[in-house]
Amino acid sequence: MNQTVNQTVNREHNRLNQTLKALKDEGRKALVTYIVNGDPTRDATVPTMHEMVAAGANVIELGVPFSDPMAEGPTIQRGHERALMHRVSLRDTLDVVKAFRQTDNTTPIVLMGYANPVERMGYDAFAKAAVEAGVDGLLTVDLPPEEAEPLDDQLKGVGLETIFLISPTTKAERAEKILSLASGFVYYVSLKGVTGAGHLNTDEVEAKMASIRTMTDLPICVGFGIKDGASAKAVAKTADGAVVGSVLVDTMGAMSGEPAQVIAEAVGALVAPIRQALDEL
Amino acid sequence: MTETVTQPNFATFPDEKGHFGPYGGRFVSETLIEALDDLDALYQRVKSDPNFQQEFDKDLAHYVGRPSPLYFAERWTQAVGGAQLYLKREDLNHTGAHKVNNTIGQALLAKYSGKKRVIAETGAGQHGVATATVAARLGLECHVFMGAEDVKRQSLNVYRMKLLGANVIPVESGSKTLKDAMNEAMRDWVTNVDDTFYIIGTVAGPHPYPQLVRDFQCVIGREARAQCLEQTGRLPDALVACVGGGSNAIGLFHPFLEDTSVQMYGVEAGGHGVETGRHAAPLTIGVPGVLHGNRTYLMEDDDGQIIETHSVSAGLDYPGVGPEHSWLKDLGRVNYVPINDDEALEAFRTITRVEGIMPALESSHAVAYAEKLARELDKDQIIVVNMSGRGDKDILTIADIDGIKV
């Protein structure tokens, strides 16, 4: 993947690339876990991140709350709404990453969110603040490659990876274009639908995976509709990793009144069996 | 009038990526890109297909009842005491507003695409009714997303849609209004993209929607231009239209953009007053950002979160605006001005009493601004106001304000 990006920073040292490469060398699958920053409380996020890592998560995808999360199903929408009740912002999310980094400087963190909060902060300011906080990559759901280049240049310039989605509707010619900008890993959307949907078709995923493999050496992680060890294992047979989100967010939402550490441990207890299932591969 | 910079050739915009200068574009998740590419390809093909145009024109003539009249409102002109006020009577269209021009066009596109299921978002319910209407006529399955708050406020239109055979889905997320209905329609589209055609109701959303909705609505301005020349022998001096998403305004303005002598005024919902923060006027005091698939002026906070809007008129109660309006604002070609709830209500009462024409609360904003403007112009000057819809749907709201139970 030799793009024309200005590589002012050596990205091999990026935690995301290092972690995914190490997993591949060990023959293990990546477990990517998603929660929304500030959901259900501001205090819950950092302990939950640590517990997920302790339970075997390899990459943390941290959702940046947005008022209009168009690509999310009802579960994650409610997570965004809960976080916004305490006005959790993009800047707060960078502070959370900073706090997490005080005791964990190896687990990669990818922020997942929508374009407008980043636009508002300014691409340049965001890129600098994110790398300083200890972020490793960004996935902007509503920023397809046609609109992504100005932000992509800023992020790559400071050594951050830009993760792009490829979906069941993406044609080969278009996938090539996406892959020319993509870095870190490819996020394959397993189904036509929103996050947390229930109609995952693993045969279809397998076929698509084979076709993407012919176009890129980047690791491929599969998300949307993965609920447990069995579904994670099913998609990870052909992929390099699985992304789990809604099932964690659902549990956190149901525990709104609980102390942060109790929430964190409950999430860890959900992550551990998924790790086990992936390690059976 | 603001000083204008060198004006571009408006007819050639948007560019092939859907940009109007820095605005517009396509900001959606990957799953929808192919559907948008397909829609764009279909639209570019049929745009120059005489059969499509013929079918569209025929439907506008015989089903919608076009051309709509351009009416010289003589008593209103006298009552205001200034320039001559003409009304472009979109309120006389079938279903009672300009919305149907667009749904006829998009339903035809749906027919050409072979998709049998249509979805729509709606605020006040006018676009929902217009969509349910064309779906009934073409035998298409129709689902309309509507914020739960709006379902309560607009019960009459909800029932109209049900009578027309549409399934109305109340949206409980976020602020439970139009913007959330649009989010939910997008989510439905992502899930059912293979068999579903999304009929967007305004000149916003991802490319090609702002372009195709504009093109379908331009019949308003083309007719008004010809009618004005025929009736008065010259072009109007000013155009006035209300702007929520901005489809009736762009429809009126666009065919006049090259006529440099014609001044244009887009009237936003000032709500309780733009200084109170309780309004829906992104072009008046918003900032550019990204929402619902396009870059445009938005109402948002310092963190980039979209904020709740307020207007007495549900159809203007939206935090964004079509991207072409954002561009026309920056170019100085169109002036965007706010009118408060109270001013709109007063104008509603005036024109109802002197002309026997009851405007929609959305259109009442244009009526109110036209009164102000008319007083600043000479008596021989001409203002064309877009009467974008009729006020029947708002009678319960007005009665409520008057403290009367109907």
XYZ file of C-alpha atoms in Angstrom:
687
model
C 0.000 0.000 0.000
C 2.337 2.681 -1.178
C 0.247 5.842 -1.179
C 1.484 9.333 -1.729
C 0.863 10.352 1.857
C 3.465 12.503 3.556
C 4.857 10.158 6.124
C 6.532 12.628 8.421
C 6.229 10.099 11.234
C 7.311 6.478 11.236
C 4.014 4.703 11.668
C 5.509 1.300 12.444
C 5.682 2.462 16.034
C 1.978 3.158 16.106
C 0.499 0.923 18.841
C -2.242 -0.257 16.512
C 0.105 -1.527 13.817
C 2.445 -3.094 16.378
C -0.371 -4.893 18.183
C -2.027 -6.230 15.048
C 1.312 -7.375 13.651
C 2.223 -9.167 16.891
C -1.153 -10.944 16.941
C -0.707 -12.056 13.361
C 2.761 -13.383 14.125
C 1.323 -15.359 17.042
C -1.525 -16.641 14.904
C -4.101 -15.052 17.183
C -7.213 -13.051 16.334
C -7.707 -9.450 17.382
C -10.578 -8.654 19.705
C -11.717 -5.060 19.228
C -14.172 -3.807 21.844
C -16.361 -0.716 21.519
C -17.871 1.406 24.256
C -19.131 5.008 24.209
C -17.106 7.509 26.211
C -19.085 8.789 29.184
C -21.697 6.045 29.006
C -23.422 5.499 31.382
C -21.352 7.851 33.576
C -18.143 9.825 33.116
C -16.409 7.704 35.797
C -17.165 4.341 34.201
C -15.115 4.692 31.021
C -11.475 4.428 32.132
C -11.984 1.472 34.528
C -14.034 -0.312 31.855
C -11.251 0.175 29.312
C -8.761 -1.411 31.715
C -11.086 -4.310 32.528
C -11.661 -5.001 28.837
C -7.901 -5.184 28.301
C -7.526 -7.479 31.325
C -10.234 -9.734 29.852
C -8.392 -10.030 26.547
C -9.401 -7.093 24.356
C -6.550 -6.086 22.026
C -7.869 -2.817 20.604
C -10.254 -0.365 22.212
C -12.638 1.461 19.996
C -13.887 4.438 21.946
C -17.117 5.992 20.708
C -17.207 9.796 20.621
C -20.751 10.851 21.591
C -22.710 12.657 18.872
C -26.220 14.073 18.866
C -27.105 12.405 15.549
C -25.416 8.990 15.319
C -26.926 8.016 11.973
C -25.224 4.639 11.541
C -26.062 3.260 14.982
C -28.820 0.911 15.987
C -31.030 1.679 19.018
C -28.597 0.222 21.586
C -25.625 2.406 20.710
C -27.879 5.417 20.034
C -28.979 5.195 23.651
C -25.327 4.990 24.714
C -24.664 8.285 22.893
C -27.744 9.839 24.484
C -26.684 8.766 27.984
C -23.217 10.239 27.464
C -24.648 13.497 26.113
C -26.809 13.865 29.207
C -23.541 14.743 30.966
C -22.367 16.790 27.963
C -19.429 14.520 27.157
C -17.484 16.051 24.261
C -14.670 15.179 21.871
C -12.223 17.073 24.110
C -13.443 15.060 27.113
C -12.821 11.919 25.098
C -9.202 12.941 24.512
C -8.872 13.537 28.268
C -10.157 10.020 28.924
C -7.533 8.580 26.585
C -4.882 10.585 28.437
C -6.122 9.182 31.776
C -6.107 5.617 30.425
C -2.547 6.082 29.158
C -1.278 6.804 32.681
C -1.273 3.065 33.382
C -1.537 1.504 29.897
C 0.755 2.740 27.196
C 0.497 -0.285 24.908
C -3.164 -1.008 24.115
C -4.157 0.779 20.920
C -7.114 3.146 20.999
C -9.190 4.015 17.959
C -11.769 6.773 18.245
C -14.997 6.080 16.391
C -17.405 8.863 15.695
C -18.961 11.308 13.286
C -17.447 14.131 11.275
C -19.050 17.177 12.871
C -17.334 17.258 16.303
C -13.966 16.886 14.523
C -14.907 19.604 12.007
C -15.856 21.880 14.850
C -12.561 21.347 16.678
C -10.618 21.754 13.413
C -8.721 18.962 11.640
C -5.298 20.312 12.508
C -6.082 20.957 16.176
C -7.738 17.563 16.510
C -4.841 15.639 14.955
C -2.307 17.281 17.259
C -4.424 16.883 20.404
C -5.303 13.265 19.579
C -1.733 12.103 19.091
C -0.677 13.937 22.209
C -3.446 12.251 24.220
C -2.335 8.820 23.060
C -4.899 8.023 20.365
C -3.737 5.655 17.599
C -6.410 5.916 14.944
C -9.719 7.404 13.903
C -12.776 5.918 12.239
C -15.209 8.597 11.052
C -18.381 6.806 10.077
C -19.778 9.529 7.816
C -16.528 10.459 6.079
C -16.131 8.301 2.968
C -12.843 8.572 1.019
C -14.290 11.187 -1.369
C -14.541 13.647 1.523
C -11.806 12.277 3.782
C -8.549 13.465 2.257
C -8.078 16.783 4.073
C -8.520 15.083 7.466
C -6.585 12.017 6.384
C -3.556 14.156 5.491
C -3.565 15.774 8.926
C -3.912 12.465 10.758
C -1.262 10.594 8.806
C 1.019 13.594 9.169
C 1.113 13.080 12.952
C 1.261 9.286 12.788
C -2.398 8.417 13.308
C -4.121 5.702 11.316
C -7.364 6.259 9.418
C -9.676 3.300 9.523
C -12.248 3.017 6.734
C -15.348 0.890 6.361
C -15.957 -1.539 3.537
C -19.520 -2.812 3.330
C -21.365 -5.639 1.585
C -22.438 -3.087 -1.050
C -18.901 -1.863 -1.818
C -17.848 -2.848 -5.334
C -14.283 -3.988 -6.080
C -13.301 -0.816 -7.939
C -14.439 1.296 -5.035
C -12.777 -0.977 -2.488
C -9.450 -0.292 -4.250
C -10.006 3.418 -3.783
C -10.869 3.008 -0.096
C -7.840 0.795 0.435
C -5.549 3.410 -1.080
C -6.377 5.650 1.914
C -7.023 3.006 4.580
C -4.433 2.235 7.216
C -4.284 0.429 10.560
C -6.911 -2.119 9.645
C -9.886 -2.479 7.347
C -13.229 -2.459 9.132
C -15.526 -4.768 7.231
C -19.204 -4.085 7.962
C -20.688 -7.551 8.139
C -24.224 -6.670 7.113
C -26.460 -4.131 5.426
C -27.795 -2.347 8.452
C -27.004 -0.440 11.594
C -24.823 -1.469 14.538
C -26.250 -4.255 16.658
C -28.520 -5.636 13.917
C -29.440 -9.301 14.047
C -29.053 -10.676 10.530
C -25.375 -11.618 10.263
C -24.604 -13.966 7.348
C -21.183 -15.495 7.881
C -21.020 -17.157 4.442
C -21.431 -13.788 2.785
C -18.740 -12.333 5.064
C -16.381 -15.151 4.131
C -16.817 -14.599 0.396
C -16.277 -10.858 0.680
C -13.246 -11.350 2.892
C -11.526 -13.445 0.251
C -12.051 -10.718 -2.308
C -10.685 -7.949 -0.037
C -7.620 -10.091 0.746
C -6.625 -10.003 -2.915
C -6.461 -6.187 -2.728
C -4.671 -5.484 0.542
C -2.222 -6.756 3.131
C -3.901 -4.751 5.901
C -5.530 -6.747 8.701
C -9.318 -7.022 8.354
C -11.616 -6.795 11.357
C -15.324 -7.521 11.073
C -18.010 -5.691 12.994
C -21.798 -5.001 13.203
C -24.015 -7.816 14.468
C -21.396 -9.699 16.517
C -22.936 -10.548 19.860
C -20.996 -13.343 21.529
C -18.155 -15.828 21.343
C -19.852 -17.943 18.703
C -20.529 -15.121 16.240
C -17.083 -13.609 16.868
C -15.477 -16.955 16.181
C -17.575 -17.468 13.058
C -16.422 -14.226 11.418
C -12.843 -14.448 12.718
C -12.321 -17.754 10.928
C -11.556 -15.777 7.812
C -10.905 -12.324 9.298
C -8.050 -11.057 11.456
C -10.309 -9.841 14.196
C -13.837 -9.201 15.434
C -15.411 -5.985 16.723
C -17.919 -6.262 19.573
C -19.950 -3.242 20.662
C -23.725 -3.277 21.133
C -23.756 -6.150 23.612
C -21.299 -4.265 25.857
C -23.136 -0.950 25.532
C -26.419 -2.673 26.330
C -25.035 -4.048 29.601
C -23.506 -0.720 30.572
C -26.800 1.055 29.948
C -28.653 -1.362 32.186
C -26.179 -0.633 35.018
C -26.467 3.161 35.037
C -26.820 3.425 38.809
C -23.924 1.100 39.688
C -20.430 2.126 40.827
C -17.870 2.467 38.023
C -15.813 -0.556 39.047
C -18.884 -2.816 39.153
C -19.806 -1.752 35.610
C -16.232 -2.236 34.456
C -16.074 -5.771 35.831
C -19.426 -6.707 34.313
C -18.119 -5.641 30.896
C -14.898 -7.550 31.493
C -16.988 -10.633 32.275
C -18.654 -10.299 28.841
C -15.371 -9.837 27.013
C -13.539 -12.838 28.553
C -15.627 -15.625 26.949
C -15.384 -13.907 23.547
C -11.599 -13.890 23.945
C -11.725 -17.592 24.813
C -13.834 -18.395 21.779
C -11.411 -16.522 19.497
C -8.458 -18.351 21.022
C -10.042 -21.680 20.090
C -9.392 -20.809 16.440
C -28.223 44.424 -0.925
C -24.897 42.917 0.065
C -22.038 43.568 -2.313
C -21.745 40.566 -4.593
C -18.542 38.812 -5.547
C -18.060 37.532 -9.115
C -20.930 35.141 -9.667
C -20.375 31.624 -10.974
C -22.396 29.940 -13.704
C -25.079 28.592 -11.399
C -26.503 26.136 -13.917
C -23.307 24.063 -13.825
C -23.512 23.339 -10.096
C -23.239 21.080 -8.174
C -20.004 19.565 -9.522
C -19.872 15.820 -10.148
C -19.148 15.118 -6.481
C -22.168 17.149 -5.431
C -20.349 20.232 -4.192
C -21.687 23.774 -4.255
C -18.422 25.553 -3.509
C -17.378 24.211 -0.092
C -20.881 22.864 0.685
C -22.855 19.740 -0.160
C -21.007 16.534 -0.929
C -21.696 13.091 0.404
C -21.130 12.369 4.090
C -22.737 8.995 4.713
C -21.608 5.579 5.847
C -20.136 3.293 3.241
C -23.178 1.030 2.836
C -25.189 3.868 1.252
C -22.588 4.968 -1.273
C -23.546 2.431 -3.898
C -27.239 3.317 -3.588
C -26.364 7.000 -4.024
C -24.147 6.211 -7.019
C -26.993 4.239 -8.575
C -29.469 7.032 -7.902
C -27.095 9.589 -9.374
C -26.533 7.489 -12.495
C -30.282 6.965 -12.898
C -31.007 10.648 -12.437
C -28.304 11.840 -14.830
C -29.710 9.411 -17.418
C -33.410 10.306 -17.122
C -32.769 14.039 -16.771
C -32.210 14.234 -20.504
C -34.698 11.485 -21.378
C -37.688 13.126 -23.097
C -40.000 10.313 -21.970
C -39.220 10.956 -18.318
C -39.651 14.707 -18.717
C -42.922 14.199 -20.573
C -44.281 11.907 -17.882
C -43.209 14.367 -15.179
C -44.790 17.349 -16.953
C -47.976 15.413 -17.596
C -48.307 14.472 -13.926
C -47.641 18.052 -12.873
C -50.354 19.293 -15.222
C -53.091 16.736 -14.686
C -52.452 15.376 -11.202
C -50.935 18.344 -9.361
C -52.886 20.981 -11.306
C -50.003 23.067 -12.644
C -49.209 25.703 -13.634
C -50.070 27.306 -10.316
C -51.268 30.911 -10.714
C -49.177 33.996 -10.141
C -51.708 36.206 -8.396
C -51.547 39.969 -7.888
C -52.685 40.465 -4.271
C -54.182 43.903 -4.726
C -55.898 44.322 -1.351
C -52.846 43.060 0.490
C -50.658 45.449 -1.533
C -52.928 48.350 -0.546
C -53.010 47.280 3.100
C -49.207 47.116 3.257
C -48.718 50.324 1.282
C -45.578 49.749 -0.778
C -44.383 47.643 -3.679
C -46.793 45.433 -5.640
C -47.154 42.021 -4.042
C -47.664 38.915 -6.162
C -48.241 35.427 -4.774
C -47.000 32.270 -6.451
C -49.840 29.962 -5.504
C -48.169 26.650 -4.603
C -50.882 26.333 -1.962
C -53.286 25.423 -4.771
C -51.354 22.280 -5.696
C -52.835 18.863 -4.967
C -52.073 18.064 -1.304
C -51.779 21.769 -0.558
C -48.104 22.624 -0.881
C -45.061 22.709 -3.164
C -43.842 19.402 -1.675
C -45.734 17.343 -4.235
C -43.634 18.667 -7.165
C -40.692 16.787 -5.710
C -42.492 13.623 -4.636
C -43.973 13.244 -8.129
C -40.453 13.454 -9.560
C -38.888 11.079 -7.054
C -41.751 8.578 -7.275
C -41.138 8.498 -11.028
C -37.465 7.829 -10.308
C -38.509 5.050 -7.925
C -40.624 3.592 -10.706
C -37.697 3.721 -13.158
C -35.431 2.126 -10.502
C -37.826 -0.796 -10.056
C -37.875 -0.420 -6.270
C -41.285 -1.134 -4.756
C -40.814 0.232 -1.260
C -40.491 3.955 -0.516
C -39.576 5.672 2.728
C -39.664 9.331 3.730
C -38.992 11.577 6.703
C -41.422 14.298 7.636
C -41.648 17.162 10.119
C -44.994 18.894 9.834
C -46.265 15.995 7.795
C -46.600 17.799 4.438
C -43.820 15.841 2.774
C -45.128 12.660 4.401
C -48.586 13.313 2.973
C -47.164 14.156 -0.451
C -45.131 10.931 -0.407
C -48.043 8.798 0.817
C -50.149 10.344 -1.953
C -47.822 9.433 -4.818
C -47.164 6.016 -3.270
C -50.906 5.329 -3.229
C -51.174 6.399 -6.838
C -48.307 4.146 -7.958
C -49.149 1.243 -5.645
C -45.864 1.474 -3.714
C -45.352 0.338 -0.119
C -44.798 3.504 1.932
C -43.227 4.063 5.365
C -42.976 7.562 6.831
C -40.672 8.398 9.743
C -41.892 11.196 11.957
C -40.551 12.448 15.301
C -42.777 11.344 18.189
C -43.191 15.010 19.213
C -44.357 15.927 15.702
C -46.757 12.967 15.630
C -48.452 14.536 18.644
C -48.377 18.083 17.228
C -49.582 17.136 13.727
C -52.229 14.501 14.383
C -54.307 15.578 11.392
C -51.539 14.872 8.900
C -50.700 11.593 10.643
C -54.242 10.439 10.050
C -54.165 11.666 6.435
C -51.102 9.530 5.800
C -52.756 6.515 7.380
C -55.850 6.992 5.227
C -53.568 7.032 2.202
C -52.226 3.626 3.214
C -48.853 4.689 4.610
C -47.267 3.265 7.726
C -46.322 6.163 10.037
C -43.436 5.314 12.353
C -43.021 7.592 15.413
C -39.315 8.209 16.147
C -38.475 8.232 19.843
C -34.741 8.973 19.649
C -32.937 12.291 20.209
C -35.163 15.359 20.205
C -38.021 13.374 18.574
C -38.403 15.876 15.723
C -37.554 16.178 12.024
C -33.792 15.709 12.347
C -34.301 12.456 14.253
C -36.860 11.300 11.697
C -34.188 11.846 9.028
C -31.625 9.834 11.044
C -34.115 7.002 11.354
C -34.989 7.065 7.646
C -31.263 6.790 6.864
C -31.014 3.792 9.207
C -33.946 2.127 7.491
C -32.380 2.800 4.110
C -29.051 1.253 5.151
C -30.920 -1.852 6.278
C -33.245 -2.194 3.279
C -31.074 -0.616 0.616
C -31.716 -3.332 -2.001
C -35.452 -2.772 -2.412
C -36.024 0.706 -0.961
C -36.148 4.161 -2.526
C -35.655 7.021 -0.067
C -37.743 10.076 -1.022
C -36.032 13.006 0.727
C -38.320 15.990 1.167
C -35.950 18.906 0.837
C -32.823 20.154 -0.927
C -30.563 18.653 1.760
C -28.994 15.242 2.309
C -26.191 13.542 0.384
C -25.605 14.178 -3.327
C -27.581 13.831 -5.627
C -30.597 14.764 -3.466
C -29.951 18.535 -3.221
C -29.630 18.622 -7.006
C -32.575 16.485 -7.997
C -35.001 17.979 -5.477
C -33.978 21.444 -6.713
C -34.487 20.446 -10.332
C -37.976 19.085 -9.602
C -38.902 22.235 -7.651
C -37.549 24.638 -10.305
C -40.907 24.409 -12.060
C -42.003 27.041 -9.502
C -39.471 29.630 -10.628
C -39.723 28.847 -14.330
C -43.488 29.383 -14.240
C -43.234 32.477 -12.046
C -40.662 34.073 -14.364
C -42.787 33.508 -17.486
C -45.997 34.571 -15.711
C -44.447 37.758 -14.373
C -43.134 38.704 -17.818
C -46.534 37.968 -19.342
C -48.575 39.835 -16.733
C -46.340 42.836 -16.126
C -43.994 42.898 -19.091
C -40.926 42.721 -16.881
C -39.074 40.718 -14.266
C -39.842 41.141 -10.569
C -37.554 43.312 -8.443
C -37.486 40.869 -5.551
C -38.368 37.287 -4.627
C -39.276 36.181 -1.117
C -39.586 32.599 0.125
C -39.335 30.833 3.480
C -36.381 28.541 4.155
C -36.413 25.462 6.363
C -34.487 22.902 4.341
C -35.108 25.338 1.521
C -36.826 23.450 -1.302
C -39.579 25.951 -2.094
C -37.073 28.797 -1.957
C -34.514 27.180 -4.238
C -37.348 26.208 -6.608
C -38.396 29.842 -6.910
C -34.910 31.398 -6.862
C -32.895 29.131 -9.104
C -34.408 30.065 -12.487
C -33.756 33.759 -11.625
C -30.154 33.421 -10.400
C -28.680 34.783 -13.642
C -31.124 37.735 -13.609
C -28.857 40.091 -11.687
C -31.558 42.748 -11.279
C -33.698 40.387 -9.199
C -32.989 40.554 -5.454
C -33.735 37.445 -3.394
C -34.683 36.956 0.226
C -34.753 33.615 2.028
C -36.700 33.881 5.272
C -35.649 31.693 8.182
C -37.576 30.898 11.355
C -36.539 33.419 14.010
C -38.650 31.582 16.618
C -38.670 33.574 19.845
C -35.938 35.812 18.367
C -32.444 34.811 17.210
C -30.988 36.556 20.277
C -32.835 34.085 22.563
C -31.247 30.984 21.061
C -34.760 29.556 20.543
C -35.021 29.643 16.771
C -34.247 27.696 13.587
C -32.060 30.137 11.670
C -28.724 28.438 10.802
C -27.990 30.811 7.900
C -28.586 33.835 10.111
C -26.309 32.808 12.957
C -25.128 29.215 12.431
C -21.746 27.839 11.371
C -20.761 25.388 8.606
C -20.646 21.743 9.662
C -21.622 18.230 8.593
C -25.043 16.668 9.165
C -27.359 14.334 7.266
C -24.960 13.674 4.459
C -23.892 17.186 3.516
C -21.749 20.111 4.596
C -23.848 23.187 5.244
C -24.678 25.848 7.828
C -25.927 24.246 11.044
C -27.114 25.111 14.497
C -24.632 23.475 16.827
C -22.837 24.042 20.137
C -19.096 24.524 20.751
C -18.590 20.749 20.846
C -20.152 20.243 17.417
C -23.358 18.728 18.805
C -26.508 19.660 16.907
C -28.791 21.759 19.093
C -32.546 21.760 19.353
C -34.421 24.267 17.283
C -37.649 26.115 17.820
C -40.259 27.474 15.452
C -44.031 27.806 15.630
C -43.910 26.239 12.189
C -42.963 22.544 12.282
C -41.823 22.652 8.645
C -39.076 25.193 9.438
C -38.031 23.493 12.682
C -34.747 22.021 11.381
C -31.135 22.736 12.449
C -29.641 22.544 8.949
C -30.401 23.910 5.489
C -29.812 22.831 1.905
C -26.134 23.233 0.905
C -26.872 25.395 -2.137
C -28.403 28.008 0.166
C -25.198 28.037 2.233
C -23.261 28.736 -0.930
C -25.701 31.426 -2.151
C -25.376 33.095 1.243
C -21.571 33.160 1.065
C -21.718 34.461 -2.517
C -24.087 37.216 -1.422
C -26.530 36.299 -4.200
C -29.395 35.660 -1.755
C -30.073 37.524 1.498
C -31.152 35.358 4.412
C -33.221 37.036 7.089
C -35.130 35.848 10.190
C -38.813 36.382 10.988
C -40.016 35.622 14.519
C -43.023 33.481 15.473
C -45.086 36.551 16.411
C -44.390 38.361 13.147
C -45.340 35.267 11.144
C -48.578 34.837 13.082
C -49.525 38.468 12.564
C -48.867 38.190 8.838
C -50.944 35.015 8.736
C -53.907 36.935 10.171
C -53.475 39.961 7.905
C -53.339 38.151 4.597
C -56.105 35.762 5.601
C -58.416 38.713 6.279
C -57.566 40.908 3.282
C -57.111 38.264 0.597
C -59.086 35.234 1.808
C -55.912 33.200 1.402
C -54.779 31.282 4.466
C -51.057 30.582 4.277
C -49.212 27.740 5.956
C -47.256 28.943 8.995
C -44.060 28.258 7.019
C -45.206 30.515 4.162
C -46.408 33.090 6.697
C -42.723 33.832 7.409
C -42.257 34.831 3.768
C -45.479 36.859 3.890
C -44.257 38.737 6.971
C -40.880 39.599 5.447
C -42.490 40.641 2.163
C -44.538 43.215 4.092
C -41.378 44.733 5.575
C -39.627 44.745 2.216
C -42.610 46.183 0.334
C -42.594 49.237 2.596
C -38.947 49.908 1.700
C -39.527 49.674 -2.065
C -41.342 51.981 -4.497
C -44.979 51.462 -5.431
C -44.109 50.487 -8.996
C -41.729 47.761 -7.922
C -42.752 44.111 -7.919
C -42.239 41.449 -5.249
C -43.071 37.794 -5.879
C -43.758 35.845 -2.682
C -43.846 32.071 -2.671
C -47.109 30.976 -1.081
C -45.540 27.557 -0.568
C -48.465 25.932 1.201
C -51.933 26.433 2.594
C -52.714 26.841 6.251
C -55.432 24.231 6.768
C -52.961 21.937 8.543
C -52.134 24.731 11.021
C -55.649 25.605 12.148
C -55.355 23.560 15.359
C -52.040 25.275 16.191
C -53.554 28.733 15.621
C -56.649 27.839 17.645
C -54.405 26.629 20.448
C -52.502 29.948 20.429
C -55.858 31.758 20.548
C -56.874 29.583 23.511
C -59.747 28.046 21.574
C -60.566 24.345 21.612
C -61.758 23.239 18.158
